[in-house]
PDB file of C-alpha atoms in Angstrom:
ATOM      1  CA  MET C   1     126.749 188.241 160.496  1.00  0.00           C
ATOM      2  CA  PHE C   2     123.662 187.744 158.435  1.00  0.00           C
ATOM      3  CA  ARG C   3     122.107 184.501 157.307  1.00  0.00           C
ATOM      4  CA  SER C   4     119.043 184.133 155.124  1.00  0.00           C
ATOM      5  CA  ILE C   5     115.953 182.514 156.562  1.00  0.00           C
ATOM      6  CA  PRO C   6     114.377 179.940 154.232  1.00  0.00           C
ATOM      7  CA  SER C   7     110.910 180.996 153.125  1.00  0.00           C
ATOM      8  CA  GLU C   8     109.381 177.844 154.637  1.00  0.00           C
ATOM      9  CA  GLU C   9     110.536 178.999 158.087  1.00  0.00           C
ATOM     10  CA  VAL C  10     109.208 182.552 157.858  1.00  0.00           C
ATOM     11  CA  ASP C  11     105.627 181.489 158.649  1.00  0.00           C
ATOM     12  CA  GLN C  12     106.902 179.944 161.894  1.00  0.00           C
ATOM     13  CA  LEU C  13     108.550 183.221 162.922  1.00  0.00           C
ATOM     14  CA  VAL C  14     106.259 185.995 161.750  1.00  0.00           C
ATOM     15  CA  PRO C  15     102.563 186.451 162.577  1.00  0.00           C
ATOM     16  CA  LYS C  16     100.134 186.743 159.677  1.00  0.00           C
ATOM     17  CA  GLY C  17      97.364 189.233 159.262  1.00  0.00           C
ATOM     18  CA  LYS C  18      96.480 192.450 161.005  1.00  0.00           C
ATOM     19  CA  ASN C  19      95.752 190.896 164.410  1.00  0.00           C
ATOM     20  CA  GLY C  20      97.809 187.741 164.110  1.00  0.00           C
ATOM     21  CA  HIS C  21     100.392 189.052 166.559  1.00  0.00           C
ATOM     22  CA  LYS C  22      97.901 188.832 169.417  1.00  0.00           C
ATOM     23  CA  THR C  23      97.782 185.028 169.464  1.00  0.00           C
ATOM     24  CA  PHE C  24     100.748 183.931 167.346  1.00  0.00           C
ATOM     25  CA  THR C  25     103.362 181.764 169.026  1.00  0.00           C
ATOM     26  CA  PRO C  26     106.684 181.662 167.159  1.00  0.00           C
ATOM     27  CA  ASP C  27     108.830 178.567 166.833  1.00  0.00           C
ATOM     28  CA  VAL C  28     112.551 178.261 167.288  1.00  0.00           C
ATOM     29  CA  THR C  29     113.115 177.162 163.709  1.00  0.00           C
ATOM     30  CA  PRO C  30     116.146 175.229 162.476  1.00  0.00           C
ATOM     31  CA  GLN C  31     117.855 178.398 161.196  1.00  0.00           C
ATOM     32  CA  LEU C  32     117.152 180.217 164.443  1.00  0.00           C
ATOM     33  CA  GLN C  33     118.582 177.253 166.355  1.00  0.00           C
ATOM     34  CA  LYS C  34     121.730 177.491 164.247  1.00  0.00           C
ATOM     35  CA  ALA C  35     121.975 181.226 164.908  1.00  0.00           C
ATOM     36  CA  ILE C  36     121.569 180.731 168.656  1.00  0.00           C
ATOM     37  CA  VAL C  37     124.160 177.961 168.695  1.00  0.00           C
ATOM     38  CA  TRP C  38     126.654 180.049 166.718  1.00  0.00           C
ATOM     39  CA  PHE C  39     126.126 182.964 169.114  1.00  0.00           C
ATOM     40  CA  LEU C  40     126.828 180.659 172.081  1.00  0.00           C
ATOM     41  CA  ILE C  41     129.974 179.355 170.382  1.00  0.00           C
ATOM     42  CA  THR C  42     131.225 182.864 169.640  1.00  0.00           C
ATOM     43  CA  CYS C  43     130.604 183.840 173.264  1.00  0.00           C
ATOM     44  CA  ALA C  44     132.741 180.860 174.299  1.00  0.00           C
ATOM     45  CA  VAL C  45     135.454 181.974 171.863  1.00  0.00           C
ATOM     46  CA  ARG C  46     135.426 185.439 173.407  1.00  0.00           C
ATOM     47  CA  ARG C  47     135.644 183.947 176.903  1.00  0.00           C
ATOM     48  CA  ALA C  48     138.647 181.908 175.759  1.00  0.00           C
ATOM     49  CA  ARG C  49     140.224 185.190 174.631  1.00  0.00           C
ATOM     50  CA  GLY C  50     139.601 186.756 178.045  1.00  0.00           C
ATOM     51  CA  GLN C  51     136.798 188.985 176.773  1.00  0.00           C
ATOM     52  CA  GLN C  52     134.065 187.674 179.093  1.00  0.00           C
ATOM     53  CA  SER C  53     133.363 191.129 180.544  1.00  0.00           C
ATOM     54  CA  GLU C  54     132.924 192.751 177.130  1.00  0.00           C
ATOM     55  CA  HIS C  55     129.505 193.252 175.566  1.00  0.00           C
ATOM     56  CA  MET C  56     128.169 190.402 173.393  1.00  0.00           C
ATOM     57  CA  THR C  57     124.813 190.723 171.670  1.00  0.00           C
ATOM     58  CA  MET C  58     122.522 188.772 169.388  1.00  0.00           C
ATOM     59  CA  LEU C  59     119.424 190.526 168.077  1.00  0.00           C
ATOM     60  CA  VAL C  60     116.357 188.469 167.170  1.00  0.00           C
ATOM     61  CA  HIS C  61     113.752 190.684 165.559  1.00  0.00           C
ATOM     62  CA  THR C  62     110.885 188.992 163.736  1.00  0.00           C
ATOM     63  CA  SER C  63     108.045 191.425 164.379  1.00  0.00           C
ATOM     64  CA  ALA C  64     107.361 195.028 165.292  1.00  0.00           C
ATOM     65  CA  TYR C  65     104.832 193.973 167.932  1.00  0.00           C
ATOM     66  CA  ILE C  66     105.772 194.002 171.620  1.00  0.00           C
ATOM     67  CA  ALA C  67     103.735 190.870 172.326  1.00  0.00           C
ATOM     68  CA  GLN C  68     105.724 189.019 169.689  1.00  0.00           C
ATOM     69  CA  HIS C  69     109.035 190.116 171.188  1.00  0.00           C
ATOM     70  CA  ASP C  70     107.908 188.597 174.490  1.00  0.00           C
ATOM     71  CA  SER C  71     106.664 185.437 172.754  1.00  0.00           C
ATOM     72  CA  MET C  72     109.925 185.018 170.863  1.00  0.00           C
ATOM     73  CA  ALA C  73     111.953 185.510 174.042  1.00  0.00           C
ATOM     74  CA  ASP C  74     109.796 182.897 175.788  1.00  0.00           C
ATOM     75  CA  ALA C  75     110.305 180.457 172.904  1.00  0.00           C
ATOM     76  CA  ILE C  76     114.084 180.964 172.952  1.00  0.00           C
ATOM     77  CA  ARG C  77     114.203 180.592 176.760  1.00  0.00           C
ATOM     78  CA  ALA C  78     112.227 177.342 176.525  1.00  0.00           C
ATOM     79  CA  TRP C  79     114.491 176.001 173.765  1.00  0.00           C
ATOM     80  CA  LEU C  80     117.626 176.853 175.742  1.00  0.00           C
ATOM     81  CA  ALA C  81     116.232 175.287 178.923  1.00  0.00           C
ATOM     82  CA  ALA C  82     115.210 172.112 177.106  1.00  0.00           C
ATOM     83  CA  ASN C  83     118.602 171.790 175.413  1.00  0.00           C
ATOM     84  CA  ARG C  84     121.017 173.181 177.990  1.00  0.00           C
ATOM     85  CA  ARG C  85     122.542 169.839 178.997  1.00  0.00           C
ATOM     86  CA  SER C  86     122.993 168.766 175.379  1.00  0.00           C
ATOM     87  CA  ILE C  87     124.685 172.064 174.554  1.00  0.00           C
ATOM     88  CA  GLU C  88     127.000 171.840 177.571  1.00  0.00           C
ATOM     89  CA  SER C  89     127.929 168.206 176.946  1.00  0.00           C
ATOM     90  CA  LEU C  90     127.830 168.346 173.143  1.00  0.00           C
ATOM     91  CA  SER C  91     125.598 165.277 173.206  1.00  0.00           C
ATOM     92  CA  GLY C  92     122.453 164.175 171.422  1.00  0.00           C
ATOM     93  CA  ALA C  93     120.872 165.892 168.441  1.00  0.00           C
ATOM     94  CA  VAL C  94     121.569 169.392 169.746  1.00  0.00           C
ATOM     95  CA  GLY C  95     125.173 168.480 170.509  1.00  0.00           C
ATOM     96  CA  ASP C  96     125.421 167.296 166.903  1.00  0.00           C
ATOM     97  CA  LEU C  97     123.930 170.623 165.824  1.00  0.00           C
ATOM     98  CA  VAL C  98     126.584 172.511 167.808  1.00  0.00           C
ATOM     99  CA  ARG C  99     129.312 170.469 166.094  1.00  0.00           C
ATOM    100  CA  GLN C 100     127.726 171.003 162.668  1.00  0.00           C
ATOM    101  CA  VAL C 101     127.355 174.761 163.144  1.00  0.00           C
ATOM    102  CA  PHE C 102     130.917 175.044 164.430  1.00  0.00           C
ATOM    103  CA  SER C 103     132.341 173.159 161.432  1.00  0.00           C
ATOM    104  CA  GLU C 104     130.255 175.185 158.941  1.00  0.00           C
ATOM    105  CA  GLU C 105     130.821 178.614 160.449  1.00  0.00           C
ATOM    106  CA  ILE C 106     134.493 178.210 161.267  1.00  0.00           C
ATOM    107  CA  VAL C 107     135.080 177.975 157.517  1.00  0.00           C
ATOM    108  CA  ARG C 108     132.986 181.093 156.832  1.00  0.00           C
ATOM    109  CA  SER C 109     134.571 183.089 159.660  1.00  0.00           C
ATOM    110  CA  PRO C 110     137.933 181.564 160.505  1.00  0.00           C
ATOM    111  CA  LEU C 111     139.327 182.310 163.940  1.00  0.00           C
ATOM    112  CA  SER C 112     142.878 182.379 162.611  1.00  0.00           C
ATOM    113  CA  ASP C 113     144.812 181.382 159.523  1.00  0.00           C
ATOM    114  CA  GLN C 114     144.854 177.777 160.734  1.00  0.00           C
ATOM    115  CA  SER C 115     141.880 176.996 162.945  1.00  0.00           C
ATOM    116  CA  ASP C 116     142.343 174.045 165.275  1.00  0.00           C
ATOM    117  CA  PRO C 117     139.680 171.421 164.427  1.00  0.00           C
ATOM    118  CA  THR C 118     139.736 170.238 168.069  1.00  0.00           C
ATOM    119  CA  LEU C 119     139.059 173.744 169.426  1.00  0.00           C
ATOM    120  CA  LEU C 120     135.389 173.002 170.104  1.00  0.00           C
ATOM    121  CA  ASP C 121     136.115 170.040 172.370  1.00  0.00           C
ATOM    122  CA  SER C 122     139.404 171.174 173.863  1.00  0.00           C
ATOM    123  CA  THR C 123     138.755 174.834 174.605  1.00  0.00           C
ATOM    124  CA  LEU C 124     135.153 175.851 173.964  1.00  0.00           C
ATOM    125  CA  LYS C 125     133.139 172.977 175.428  1.00  0.00           C
ATOM    126  CA  PRO C 126     134.350 173.679 178.998  1.00  0.00           C
ATOM    127  CA  LEU C 127     133.244 177.316 178.566  1.00  0.00           C
ATOM    128  CA  LEU C 128     129.706 176.613 177.324  1.00  0.00           C
ATOM    129  CA  PRO C 129     128.239 176.183 180.850  1.00  0.00           C
ATOM    130  CA  GLU C 130     129.660 179.610 181.780  1.00  0.00           C
ATOM    131  CA  VAL C 131     128.207 181.127 178.607  1.00  0.00           C
ATOM    132  CA  LEU C 132     124.767 179.713 179.343  1.00  0.00           C
ATOM    133  CA  GLU C 133     124.946 180.814 182.976  1.00  0.00           C
ATOM    134  CA  ALA C 134     125.859 184.387 181.989  1.00  0.00           C
ATOM    135  CA  LEU C 135     123.281 184.579 179.191  1.00  0.00           C
ATOM    136  CA  GLU C 136     120.570 187.199 179.595  1.00  0.00           C
ATOM    137  CA  LEU C 137     117.548 187.329 177.328  1.00  0.00           C
ATOM    138  CA  VAL C 138     116.338 190.905 177.252  1.00  0.00           C
ATOM    139  CA  VAL C 139     113.327 192.300 175.435  1.00  0.00           C
ATOM    140  CA  GLU C 140     114.342 195.844 174.540  1.00  0.00           C
ATOM    141  CA  ASN C 141     111.067 196.914 172.952  1.00  0.00           C
ATOM    142  CA  GLY C 142     108.526 197.500 175.695  1.00  0.00           C
ATOM    143  CA  GLU C 143     105.379 199.447 176.396  1.00  0.00           C
TER     144      GLU C 143
END
């Protein structure tokens, strides 16, 4: 799945200049938040299908620099840690984001001919803690 990143968010994700990567700290932008949330939801869907032991991957690649891969991973870890309870309970602003992403993406990528609108609360919400517990953030590009 590919989604375009709005140009106003690119500067928050990609270092500028020849040496910008050395000190640049990326943000978890709104579109990146949506992508992370959709990945978590799809992992819950796969758990509901009994596919929890199968490989599930999301690639976040905003720079060719190793330092930036580490910085991005740190930013994503911090965002997940700060929002874990809201994701698990579907509460607050991030809980609203999970609901919004689910309703938008389920139309773009239907799970079946007739998707159950209560699926998020009835089936997926109880699986989100397991998804977050199993989640591994790995930086594949190293020195």
